Amino acid sequence: MARITFLEAIMQAQQEEMQRDDKVFIMGEDVRCNVFGTTTGFVDAFGAERVRDTPISENGFIGAAGGAAMVGMRPIVDATISSFLFPAMDQICSIIAKSRYIYGGQAKLPLVIRSCLFYGNSNAAQHSDRPYSMFMNMPGLKIIAPSCASDMKGLLKAAVRSDDPVLSFEDSTCWMAKDEVPEGEHIIPLGKGDIKREGSDVTIIGVAGGVNVALKAAKALEQEGISAEVIDPRTLVPLDRELILQSVRKTGRAICVDPAHMTCSAASEISATIVENAFDALRAPVLRVTTPDTHLPFSPHIEKPLYPSVERIVDAARKVVGTKQTQPA
Amino acid sequence: MTTTGENDPRLEKYRRMQRIRQFEAKAEKIHADGEIPGALHTYAGMEASGVGACMALRDDDYMVGNHRSHGHPIAKGAKLRPLMAELLGKKTGVCSGKGGSMHLSDFSMGSLGETSIVGSGGPVTAGAALGAKLQGLDRVALCFFGDGASSEGAIHEGMNLAAVWSLPAIFVCENNRFGMSTPTSDAVAGENVADRAHGYGIPGVIVDGQDVDAVEAAVREAVDRARAGKGPTLIETKTYRYGDHAVNMGRELTPRGPEHDDWVKRDPITIYRQRLIEAGVTEADLDAIDKTIADEVADALQFARDSEYPVFEEAFDDVFVDRVPIPAEVQAHA
Ligand SMILES: Cc1ncc(C[n+]2csc(CCOP(=O)(O)OP(=O)(O)O)c2C)c(N)n1
C-alpha cells in the first residue's frame, strides 16, 4: 500500500497502462507541460509521439481520438475541464457514443475521455460544470466518477482496458486528498459500487466528491445517534443498482448527494431507481441533496452555499429518520 | 500645438492604454494578497491591440472578447469602478459579481460578452453583425480572439458565416504567441492566422500589435469596409503577453525564450509615449495623465472595497427573466 493523492493516482494509472500497452497514448491541451500533475515525466518516458499537445479544438481532437480508436489505438484524451466537453458534444454524442450501434457492432471505440469537475473556486458558470448526468442520458458512453485515489486508479485502468468509450469525471475537490492505494495490478471493474461506510438507519448515496461530504455528514450524524450507510456507485454508467437497492432495503431510507444540478441529475436517476424497485421497503421519501437549478456565480459568498454540504445532508437525514419516529405505530 | 485637450484622440489612446496597465497592476497585486478570488488572466503587453482596435469603433458598435477580459472593456472606454468591483465579486460589479475576472463585459459600452470558452465569441460576433444589418443599423461587430482560439471550429464557423453573408464584422486575432504553455507554431497550422482570410475571400491583414496607431489604422479600414456593406475583415495583431497564462499561480506555464526580453523592450505604452513626445507632447503632460489614472484606479479599488457582496438570493437571479425558485433546504443553510 502506498499513500498517494488522487492526481498521483491518475498519473500512475496512465503511466502503467502506457507501459503495458503501446497502443495507449495520451493527448490534450498542454499535456506535455503537465498542468495538473497527471503527466509528470511522460514525454521523457514515452516520447512526444505518444504524449501529444493538441490545438485548442476539442471537437477536433476528441473526435480524432475516436477515429484512432476505430483503427486499433487506445487513446486517453485529457480534456482538462469538463466544461470544455461541450464544444465536442457533436463528436462525443454522434460519433463516439453511436458508432458501434449504428454500424451493427462493426466499430470498436476503446478510448477514455478524462475531464475534471472544476467547481467551488470562483471560476464562474462557464468553467464550473458537473455535466456527467447530461452524458448519462446518452447511451453508449460508460461513465466513471470516483471519489478517492484508490478508486480513481483502479477505475481508470479498467477504463483504458475497456473496449467501450469511457468518460472519466474527476472531481477537483478530491485532487489533493491522499488515500491508500494497493501496489501492483489494481483494477476495479466498471459498474461495481462500494460501501464506504456501513450503517443501519439511512443510506446516503454519494456521487463523485459528494461521497466525501456524505462521509463527513455520516460522522456528524453518529453524534446524534443516527447510523448512516454511505454508498459510492463509483461508476454512473453502468450503475450498480443492486448495491444501492440492497442497502435501501436494509435501512428503509435514502438520500442522494450529487454536486450536479438537481433536475435530471445522477441523484434523480438513483432516486427513481429506488422508488421503482424498493418502494415497499421505504419508510420515508427519498431525498436529493444537489446543487439547485441555477448557474454557478463567481462571487464566492454566494457560490459556496449552493453545493451539497454536511449541514444540508444532516438536515435531510434528520427529516427522513424523523419521519419514521413520528409515524404512528 | 495644444496637446492636453480632453478630446485629443492621441491622448485618449495613451490614457486607455495606461488605464489598462495600471488597473491590472493593482489587480495583480491584490490578487496575490488573496483579495480577488479565482484566476486572473492579464492583458499587460497587449494594450495597443485592444486600444487601437477600439479607437476605431463607435460607442454603439458591438464587441465580443474572451477570458483575457480586462483590456477590452477599458479599451472601449468603460469606467473602472464596476470593473474592479466585479473582480472582487461585489454586487456593484459590472456583472453583479456573477462573472469575475474572465468576464468583464460592459454591455453599456457595446460589449456582448467576454466569454471564457475559447473560440465561443466567433458566432456571437457574426450574429450581432447580422442583427445590426437586419435592423438597418450601421453598426459593426468586432471579435477579439486569441491565436489559440483560431483552432476552434466556432471561430471558423463565425468567420465563414460573416463572409458568406457579407456581414459588418471584424475579427481581430490577438496573436500573443502562446495558448497557455503551447507556442502558436505547435498548435496553429500555417504561418499566419490572417492568411486564412484568403479561404473566405475576405481581406486578411497582419499588423504590428505593439503599435497602437498601426492597429487603429488597420481596424479603421476594416470598419469602413464593414459599414459600407462590403463584409468582414480578419486582422491579426502580432503581440505578446508579459504575464504567465494566468498570474499568481505559483508555477509558470508559458516557456520563455530569449525573445521575451526583445518583446518587453517593444512595450506598446513606451513606444507610444515616445511618439507623443516626438510630436510635441511634454513629459509633464503625460506624467499628469499617469497620475490621474493612478487616482482613478485607487478610486475604483476604494469603491470596490466599500461595496457589498451580493446576497444569497441573487444567485438565483438572471437564469431567466424571473428569479428561479430557491429550495428551502438550501436557503436554510445559506
Ligand atoms: C473550449 C476551451 N478549451 C480550453 C480552455 C482552457 N483555456 C483557457 S485560455 C486557453 C488558451 C487560449 O489561448 P489564446 O486563444 O491564444 O488566448 P490567450 O490566453 O493566449 O490570450 C485555454 C486552453 C477554455 N477556456 N475553453
XYZ file of C-alpha atoms and ligand atoms in Angstrom:
689
model
C 0.000 0.000 0.000
C 1.166 3.498 -0.754
C -0.441 6.761 0.276
C -0.879 8.905 -2.795
C -3.102 11.750 -3.936
C -5.978 11.462 -6.385
C -3.889 13.259 -9.027
C -0.972 10.906 -8.445
C -3.385 8.010 -8.847
C -4.359 9.325 -12.288
C -0.719 9.767 -13.168
C 0.154 6.218 -12.100
C -2.790 4.657 -13.899
C -1.864 6.401 -17.145
C 1.797 5.563 -16.721
C 1.203 1.879 -16.018
C -1.243 1.486 -18.874
C 1.093 3.231 -21.314
C 3.928 0.952 -20.191
C 1.763 -2.126 -20.549
C 0.302 -1.394 -23.969
C 1.955 0.699 -26.642
C -1.408 1.305 -28.297
C -2.245 3.574 -25.385
C -1.319 7.195 -25.942
C -2.388 10.468 -24.415
C -3.388 13.735 -25.977
C -4.905 17.011 -24.914
C -4.198 20.684 -24.438
C -0.915 21.317 -22.637
C -0.421 17.694 -21.515
C 3.321 17.915 -22.069
C 3.635 20.766 -19.651
C 1.720 18.689 -17.098
C -0.601 21.419 -15.866
C -2.344 19.421 -13.125
C 0.417 16.876 -12.434
C -1.032 13.842 -14.191
C 1.659 13.515 -16.884
C 4.824 14.048 -14.859
C 7.873 12.924 -16.864
C 5.708 11.405 -19.606
C 7.465 12.980 -22.566
C 10.805 11.596 -21.389
C 9.346 8.199 -20.653
C 7.141 7.705 -23.688
C 8.252 10.236 -26.292
C 6.408 13.137 -27.817
C 4.538 10.922 -30.323
C 2.593 9.282 -27.504
C 2.233 12.429 -25.405
C 0.626 14.900 -27.745
C -0.222 18.532 -27.186
C -3.270 19.420 -29.239
C -4.584 22.656 -30.674
C -7.471 24.171 -28.705
C -10.079 22.311 -30.731
C -11.982 19.847 -28.581
C -14.361 18.673 -31.261
C -11.327 18.003 -33.430
C -9.063 16.114 -31.078
C -11.753 14.250 -29.154
C -13.267 13.180 -32.435
C -9.792 12.225 -33.671
C -9.352 10.045 -30.600
C -12.496 8.227 -31.699
C -11.046 7.752 -35.166
C -7.720 6.484 -33.809
C -9.612 4.071 -31.555
C -11.562 2.706 -34.517
C -8.314 1.640 -36.175
C -6.782 -0.042 -33.153
C -5.293 2.613 -30.882
C -6.431 3.133 -27.295
C -6.318 6.887 -26.750
C -6.624 8.692 -23.450
C -7.860 12.214 -24.068
C -7.193 14.760 -21.362
C -9.930 17.321 -21.973
C -8.878 19.196 -18.788
C -12.042 20.904 -17.518
C -15.345 19.141 -18.138
C -16.978 22.348 -19.403
C -14.755 22.011 -22.466
C -16.561 18.831 -23.449
C -19.417 20.972 -24.706
C -17.650 22.092 -27.903
C -17.008 18.373 -28.525
C -20.604 17.307 -27.935
C -21.019 16.581 -31.633
C -18.220 14.025 -31.853
C -18.922 12.530 -28.424
C -22.651 12.089 -28.901
C -22.985 11.496 -32.636
C -19.852 9.502 -33.393
C -18.231 8.104 -30.265
C -21.409 7.042 -28.472
C -23.187 5.701 -31.547
C -20.715 4.197 -33.999
C -20.711 0.683 -32.548
C -24.508 0.652 -32.617
C -25.242 2.314 -35.909
C -22.791 0.103 -37.780
C -24.193 -3.033 -36.206
C -21.227 -3.824 -33.975
C -18.558 -3.364 -36.638
C -16.930 -0.368 -34.953
C -14.959 -0.577 -31.723
C -14.047 2.607 -29.842
C -11.760 1.883 -26.897
C -10.994 5.384 -25.708
C -11.064 7.298 -22.458
C -12.075 10.943 -22.253
C -10.883 12.446 -18.989
C -12.010 15.764 -17.599
C -12.289 17.352 -14.202
C -15.202 18.809 -12.307
C -13.819 22.259 -11.596
C -16.323 23.773 -9.207
C -16.283 25.624 -5.928
C -13.434 28.035 -6.564
C -14.886 31.118 -8.212
C -14.389 30.021 -11.768
C -17.862 31.238 -12.759
C -20.560 29.434 -14.698
C -18.638 28.606 -17.875
C -15.942 26.643 -16.032
C -17.820 25.081 -13.111
C -19.975 22.418 -14.759
C -20.574 18.901 -13.401
C -22.019 17.520 -16.638
C -21.867 13.719 -16.132
C -25.618 13.432 -15.849
C -26.045 15.023 -19.282
C -23.906 12.224 -20.702
C -25.769 9.580 -18.662
C -28.720 10.423 -20.869
C -26.729 9.369 -23.936
C -26.477 5.586 -24.351
C -23.130 4.233 -25.483
C -20.916 6.087 -23.048
C -19.607 4.460 -19.880
C -19.022 6.939 -17.086
C -16.793 6.804 -14.036
C -16.824 9.421 -11.274
C -14.577 8.232 -8.428
C -14.266 9.885 -5.027
C -10.852 8.701 -3.789
C -7.371 7.939 -5.094
C -7.661 4.189 -4.852
C -10.886 4.029 -6.839
C -9.558 6.579 -9.297
C -6.552 4.455 -10.107
C -8.398 1.159 -10.312
C -11.229 2.539 -12.404
C -9.028 4.481 -14.795
C -7.001 1.366 -15.508
C -10.208 -0.555 -16.146
C -11.410 2.274 -18.385
C -8.268 2.141 -20.515
C -8.722 -1.611 -20.941
C -12.414 -1.337 -21.742
C -13.387 -1.801 -25.370
C -16.138 0.779 -24.908
C -15.743 4.553 -24.753
C -15.447 5.753 -21.161
C -15.832 9.269 -19.812
C -13.866 9.848 -16.621
C -15.131 12.714 -14.456
C -12.532 13.660 -11.893
C -13.746 15.807 -9.043
C -11.241 18.572 -8.318
C -12.373 18.678 -4.686
C -10.713 15.229 -4.385
C -7.459 16.089 -6.165
C -5.171 16.570 -3.204
C -6.749 14.016 -0.881
C -4.426 11.128 -0.046
C -5.506 7.561 0.184
C -4.019 4.064 0.473
C -3.678 2.570 -2.978
C -2.681 -1.081 -3.468
C 0.657 -1.587 -5.201
C 0.806 -3.583 -8.403
C -2.127 -4.585 -10.528
C -5.119 -2.707 -9.101
C -8.190 -2.858 -11.290
C -11.756 -2.032 -10.264
C -14.348 -3.368 -12.685
C -16.632 -0.778 -14.252
C -20.131 -0.948 -12.832
C -19.237 -2.062 -9.328
C -20.141 0.262 -6.465
C -18.681 0.298 -2.985
C -19.978 0.607 0.555
C -17.812 3.356 2.017
C -19.354 3.148 5.478
C -21.819 0.736 6.993
C -24.915 1.919 8.802
C -28.472 0.952 9.554
C -30.812 3.968 9.692
C -30.333 5.695 6.363
C -28.484 5.087 3.090
C -26.632 8.050 1.689
C -25.611 7.545 -1.928
C -22.893 9.985 -2.932
C -21.752 10.951 -6.400
C -18.106 11.932 -7.041
C -16.955 14.448 -4.399
C -20.431 14.174 -2.879
C -19.253 10.903 -1.312
C -16.733 12.709 0.864
C -19.284 15.251 2.024
C -21.626 12.356 2.791
C -18.936 10.621 4.851
C -18.431 13.755 6.927
C -22.169 14.050 7.399
C -22.332 10.407 8.481
C -19.805 11.161 11.204
C -21.838 14.130 12.394
C -24.998 12.029 12.359
C -23.339 9.405 14.511
C -23.150 12.005 17.284
C -26.930 12.280 17.092
C -27.411 8.539 17.194
C -28.270 8.234 13.512
C -26.382 5.457 11.754
C -25.776 6.252 8.106
C -24.559 3.900 5.414
C -22.615 5.612 2.629
C -22.637 4.083 -0.838
C -20.408 5.199 -3.684
C -21.587 3.893 -7.069
C -18.172 4.948 -8.471
C -19.416 4.163 -11.970
C -22.526 6.024 -13.127
C -22.911 4.026 -16.345
C -23.369 1.162 -15.804
C -24.868 1.942 -12.400
C -24.620 -0.643 -9.615
C -28.353 -0.515 -8.912
C -28.348 -3.746 -6.948
C -25.862 -2.497 -4.357
C -27.949 0.646 -3.805
C -31.193 -1.300 -3.547
C -29.730 -3.819 -1.108
C -28.692 -1.026 1.185
C -32.015 0.793 0.970
C -33.909 -2.426 1.633
C -31.881 -2.658 4.828
C -32.193 0.954 6.043
C -35.569 1.906 4.569
C -34.400 5.452 3.852
C -32.295 7.074 1.159
C -30.619 10.389 0.455
C -28.821 11.022 -2.847
C -25.973 13.525 -2.667
C -24.830 14.883 -6.001
C -22.951 18.104 -6.821
C -24.724 18.287 -10.207
C -27.791 20.473 -10.720
C -30.921 18.850 -9.332
C -33.037 18.316 -12.427
C -32.111 15.097 -14.242
C -29.046 14.690 -12.028
C -27.421 11.351 -11.244
C -29.255 11.737 -7.939
C -32.538 11.828 -9.845
C -31.721 8.575 -11.604
C -30.678 6.900 -8.363
C -33.777 8.181 -6.616
C -36.042 6.866 -9.367
C -34.295 3.504 -9.238
C -35.014 3.248 -5.525
C -38.615 4.345 -5.778
C -39.348 1.974 -8.640
C -37.654 -1.055 -7.129
C -37.700 -0.716 -3.350
C -40.879 1.259 -2.703
C -42.127 -1.391 -0.304
C -39.003 -1.021 1.834
C -39.154 2.775 2.073
C -40.164 4.345 5.369
C -39.683 7.927 4.167
C -39.469 9.836 0.903
C -36.167 9.601 -0.978
C -34.434 12.989 -0.804
C -31.919 14.595 -3.146
C -29.208 16.921 -1.881
C -27.879 18.577 -5.027
C -26.926 21.931 -6.486
C -30.086 23.903 -7.225
C -31.059 24.675 -10.810
C -29.181 27.934 -11.091
C -25.770 28.663 -12.610
C -22.645 28.951 -10.501
C -21.765 32.555 -9.737
C -18.229 33.932 -9.460
C -18.712 35.621 -6.088
C -17.586 33.034 -3.517
C -20.067 34.158 -0.875
C -22.993 33.106 -2.997
C -21.308 30.211 -4.792
C -20.275 28.059 -1.844
C -23.706 27.590 -0.226
C -25.096 26.177 -3.470
C -23.303 22.836 -3.240
C -24.305 19.882 -1.086
C -22.929 20.448 2.409
C -22.650 18.456 5.611
C -25.366 20.631 7.144
C -27.810 20.016 4.308
C -27.209 16.268 4.407
C -27.614 16.173 8.181
C -30.891 18.065 7.858
C -32.101 15.659 5.212
C -31.173 12.689 7.387
C -32.991 14.128 10.377
C -36.010 14.644 8.218
C -36.175 11.094 6.865
C -35.329 9.432 10.138
C -37.736 11.707 11.976
C -40.474 10.757 9.566
C -40.290 7.235 10.895
C -40.235 8.272 14.515
C -43.317 10.443 14.212
C -45.288 7.798 12.377
C -47.976 6.053 14.432
C -47.031 2.510 15.353
C 0.156 72.525 -30.897
C -2.233 72.073 -27.996
C -1.764 68.654 -26.622
C -3.534 68.405 -23.339
C -7.131 68.710 -24.522
C -9.531 66.164 -23.047
C -10.707 65.288 -26.517
C -7.367 64.839 -28.202
C -7.714 61.291 -29.549
C -3.992 60.758 -29.295
C -4.051 61.374 -25.593
C -7.147 59.270 -25.240
C -5.257 56.354 -26.746
C -2.452 56.860 -24.274
C -4.905 57.236 -21.429
C -6.710 53.995 -22.209
C -3.506 52.005 -22.505
C -2.260 53.398 -19.217
C -5.609 52.705 -17.626
C -5.376 49.037 -18.578
C -1.772 48.782 -17.391
C -2.382 50.408 -14.037
C -5.728 48.734 -13.408
C -4.139 45.347 -13.930
C -1.011 46.095 -11.924
C -3.281 46.849 -8.986
C -5.443 43.807 -9.657
C -2.424 41.518 -9.848
C -1.186 42.785 -6.523
C -4.414 42.405 -4.617
C -4.986 39.017 -6.268
C -1.639 37.920 -4.831
C -2.884 39.140 -1.455
C -5.985 36.991 -1.802
C -8.449 39.828 -2.273
C -9.558 38.653 -5.731
C -10.889 35.086 -5.976
C -10.469 32.810 -8.990
C -7.940 33.078 -11.796
C -6.582 36.356 -13.179
C -5.524 36.488 -16.851
C -3.737 39.754 -17.505
C -3.521 41.730 -20.739
C -0.242 43.549 -19.986
C 1.851 43.850 -23.140
C -1.199 43.705 -25.389
C -2.677 47.128 -24.661
C -2.049 48.544 -28.137
C -4.025 45.712 -29.701
C -7.195 46.362 -27.736
C -6.972 50.129 -27.626
C -6.003 50.506 -31.275
C -8.961 48.348 -32.305
C -11.489 50.036 -30.040
C -10.422 53.556 -31.014
C -11.642 52.673 -34.493
C -15.088 51.772 -33.167
C -18.023 53.985 -32.267
C -19.516 53.747 -28.801
C -22.533 51.946 -30.211
C -20.538 49.360 -32.142
C -20.503 45.859 -30.719
C -17.569 43.984 -29.302
C -17.050 40.400 -28.149
C -13.994 39.269 -26.210
C -12.512 36.380 -24.289
C -11.191 35.176 -20.925
C -8.353 37.724 -21.065
C -11.064 40.227 -20.459
C -9.691 43.233 -18.569
C -8.221 45.088 -21.520
C -11.152 45.027 -23.921
C -13.747 46.966 -21.898
C -11.213 49.551 -20.753
C -10.060 49.928 -24.348
C -13.645 50.601 -25.371
C -13.998 53.279 -22.710
C -15.651 51.504 -19.783
C -15.482 53.027 -16.309
C -13.164 51.343 -13.834
C -15.346 51.210 -10.731
C -17.726 48.435 -11.863
C -14.819 46.501 -13.356
C -12.802 46.494 -10.149
C -15.892 45.691 -8.110
C -16.506 42.711 -10.374
C -13.001 41.403 -9.755
C -13.763 41.460 -6.049
C -17.079 39.674 -6.566
C -19.196 42.595 -5.390
C -22.822 43.350 -6.144
C -21.817 46.639 -7.787
C -19.594 44.769 -10.233
C -20.298 45.149 -13.924
C -21.755 41.602 -13.932
C -23.213 41.874 -10.419
C -20.493 39.540 -9.123
C -21.585 36.684 -11.377
C -18.743 36.802 -13.896
C -15.437 37.800 -12.320
C -12.080 38.305 -13.967
C -12.726 36.216 -17.063
C -15.957 38.043 -17.909
C -15.515 41.825 -17.555
C -18.233 42.784 -20.018
C -19.830 46.214 -20.013
C -22.907 45.996 -22.217
C -23.447 49.753 -21.890
C -20.259 50.109 -23.931
C -21.397 47.761 -26.691
C -19.934 44.602 -25.201
C -21.817 41.396 -25.925
C -19.722 39.369 -23.553
C -16.209 38.370 -22.696
C -16.641 34.629 -22.916
C -14.207 32.218 -21.301
C -14.947 29.237 -23.507
C -12.176 29.619 -26.039
C -13.489 30.493 -29.501
C -17.095 30.830 -28.444
C -17.283 34.511 -29.367
C -16.988 33.904 -33.101
C -20.595 33.015 -33.855
C -21.887 35.700 -31.451
C -19.992 38.297 -33.471
C -21.422 37.084 -36.755
C -24.885 37.117 -35.200
C -24.537 40.647 -33.846
C -23.388 41.833 -37.252
C -26.374 40.080 -38.806
C -28.725 41.645 -36.261
C -27.327 45.098 -36.940
C -27.702 44.609 -40.660
C -31.273 43.274 -40.435
C -32.301 46.216 -38.264
C -30.776 48.742 -40.619
C -28.302 49.937 -38.002
C -24.957 50.943 -39.398
C -23.137 49.307 -36.527
C -20.303 46.832 -36.801
C -19.366 43.920 -34.533
C -15.774 43.202 -33.591
C -14.483 39.918 -32.201
C -11.286 39.641 -30.172
C -9.921 36.117 -30.081
C -6.538 34.520 -29.423
C -4.188 32.597 -31.661
C -5.152 29.527 -29.662
C -8.826 30.202 -30.305
C -8.187 30.252 -34.042
C -8.130 26.439 -33.845
C -11.701 26.222 -32.614
C -14.427 25.344 -35.086
C -16.624 28.117 -33.709
C -14.173 30.783 -34.888
C -14.078 29.336 -38.373
C -17.856 28.995 -38.464
C -18.330 32.595 -37.350
C -15.935 33.941 -39.962
C -17.383 31.854 -42.755
C -20.901 32.948 -41.899
C -19.882 36.596 -41.773
C -18.100 36.270 -45.102
C -20.815 34.409 -46.962
C -23.461 36.906 -45.813
C -21.183 39.949 -46.182
C -21.808 40.931 -42.585
C -20.342 44.036 -40.925
C -17.891 42.134 -38.739
C -14.220 42.476 -37.869
C -12.307 39.505 -36.500
C -9.229 40.534 -34.550
C -6.892 37.669 -33.722
C -4.630 38.830 -30.908
C -1.658 36.591 -31.530
C 0.340 36.750 -28.314
C 2.460 33.745 -29.344
C 1.113 31.217 -26.849
C -2.008 29.425 -25.756
C -1.260 28.578 -22.138
C 2.035 26.657 -22.468
C 1.767 25.900 -26.161
C 3.613 28.044 -28.714
C 1.368 29.125 -31.556
C 3.575 27.305 -34.048
C 2.772 23.966 -32.340
C -0.971 24.478 -32.480
C -1.869 26.650 -35.433
C -1.180 25.412 -38.963
C 0.175 27.888 -41.497
C 2.366 30.836 -40.794
C -0.266 33.446 -40.025
C -3.837 33.238 -38.831
C -4.581 36.170 -41.142
C -3.677 34.005 -44.146
C -6.900 32.087 -43.556
C -8.835 35.119 -44.782
C -7.933 34.075 -48.296
C -10.035 30.955 -47.873
C -13.079 33.047 -47.038
C -12.433 35.525 -49.815
C -12.089 38.413 -47.369
C -9.138 40.712 -46.617
C -6.555 39.349 -44.178
C -4.309 41.922 -42.560
C -1.247 41.491 -40.371
C -0.380 44.376 -38.119
C 2.250 45.232 -35.505
C 0.269 44.711 -32.333
C 2.642 46.831 -30.268
C 1.889 49.921 -32.352
C -1.441 51.401 -31.354
C -1.608 53.671 -34.401
C -0.983 50.805 -36.789
C -3.688 48.686 -35.177
C -6.120 51.575 -35.245
C -5.459 52.255 -38.920
C -5.963 48.629 -39.896
C -9.183 48.294 -37.916
C -10.471 51.636 -39.191
C -10.127 50.439 -42.745
C -11.948 47.219 -41.857
C -14.703 49.155 -40.075
C -15.190 51.452 -43.067
C -15.430 48.438 -45.323
C -17.888 46.726 -42.999
C -20.099 49.805 -42.661
C -20.107 50.202 -46.419
C -21.652 46.733 -46.685
C -18.532 45.098 -48.111
C -18.257 42.392 -45.470
C -15.813 41.251 -42.812
C -12.049 41.506 -42.429
C -9.667 39.291 -40.499
C -6.897 41.197 -38.743
C -4.032 39.565 -36.867
C -2.260 41.722 -34.305
C 1.193 40.316 -33.615
C 1.600 40.928 -29.931
C 2.856 39.457 -26.662
C 1.609 38.923 -23.165
C 4.045 39.716 -20.383
C 2.428 37.694 -17.629
C 2.011 33.963 -17.467
C -1.219 32.476 -18.840
C -2.797 33.450 -15.529
C -0.880 35.256 -12.809
C -0.020 34.244 -9.252
C -0.447 30.532 -9.964
C 2.704 29.543 -8.135
C 4.030 27.913 -11.266
C 4.945 29.278 -14.703
C 3.227 27.525 -17.603
C 4.480 29.577 -20.522
C 8.043 28.793 -21.583
C 10.021 31.978 -22.174
C 12.771 32.142 -24.765
C 15.338 34.865 -25.364
C 12.789 36.802 -27.428
C 10.932 37.622 -24.215
C 13.306 40.494 -23.489
C 13.002 41.798 -27.043
C 9.245 41.923 -26.711
C 9.394 43.672 -23.381
C 11.674 46.255 -24.980
C 8.962 46.900 -27.552
C 6.479 47.884 -24.891
C 3.398 49.388 -26.550
C 2.987 52.142 -23.983
C 6.655 53.143 -24.061
C 6.614 53.205 -27.860
C 3.549 55.397 -27.956
C 4.743 57.699 -25.226
C 7.940 58.275 -27.169
C 5.949 59.006 -30.299
C 3.812 61.564 -28.481
C 6.866 63.275 -27.066
C 8.416 63.456 -30.506
C 5.168 65.043 -31.679
C 5.461 67.740 -29.026
C 3.563 66.415 -26.031
C 5.508 67.134 -22.877
C 6.683 64.585 -20.340
C 4.873 66.634 -17.742
C 1.552 66.276 -19.556
C 1.984 62.524 -19.818
C 3.064 62.225 -16.205
C -0.047 64.148 -15.244
C -2.151 61.624 -17.148
C -0.366 58.757 -15.396
C -1.109 60.377 -12.069
C -4.779 60.950 -12.894
C -5.099 57.324 -13.834
C -3.420 56.170 -10.640
C -6.093 58.171 -8.823
C -8.853 56.588 -10.933
C -7.568 53.120 -10.097
C -7.310 53.940 -6.410
C -10.838 55.326 -6.504
C -12.109 52.205 -8.262
C -10.499 49.978 -5.664
C -11.910 52.011 -2.816
C -15.340 51.821 -4.414
C -14.990 48.068 -4.841
C -13.854 47.566 -1.273
C -16.702 49.687 0.078
C -19.290 47.792 -1.945
C -21.435 44.946 -0.597
C -21.268 41.355 -1.698
C -24.363 40.055 -3.435
C -26.864 38.418 -1.109
C -27.510 34.703 -1.470
C -30.892 35.103 -3.186
C -29.166 36.878 -6.066
C -27.528 33.587 -7.051
C -30.991 32.729 -8.396
C -31.430 35.891 -10.470
C -30.784 36.084 -14.199
C -31.012 32.421 -15.034
C -34.246 33.624 -16.583
C -36.133 36.911 -16.642
C -37.772 35.888 -13.365
C -35.853 34.581 -10.379
C -35.789 30.767 -10.261
C -37.176 29.084 -7.136
C -34.837 28.839 -4.157
C -35.123 25.444 -2.470
C -35.942 25.943 1.209
C -33.420 23.342 2.333
C -30.644 25.258 0.551
C -31.804 28.655 1.759
C -31.811 27.334 5.337
C -28.031 26.991 5.318
C -27.012 29.939 3.141
C -13.115 25.483 -25.126
C -11.992 25.764 -24.175
N -10.911 24.954 -24.183
C -9.894 25.192 -23.343
C -9.931 26.226 -22.464
C -8.783 26.472 -21.484
N -8.038 27.652 -21.899
C -8.327 28.861 -21.421
S -7.441 30.055 -22.132
C -6.604 28.957 -23.075
C -5.563 29.444 -24.029
C -6.160 30.364 -25.010
O -5.189 30.777 -25.902
P -5.456 32.019 -26.848
O -6.774 31.876 -27.524
O -4.268 32.154 -27.714
O -5.597 33.238 -25.847
P -4.506 33.768 -24.781
O -4.828 33.100 -23.490
O -3.150 33.403 -25.288
O -4.724 35.218 -24.698
C -7.047 27.671 -22.834
C -6.523 26.454 -23.478
C -11.089 27.035 -22.472
N -11.228 28.059 -21.612
N -12.084 26.798 -23.339
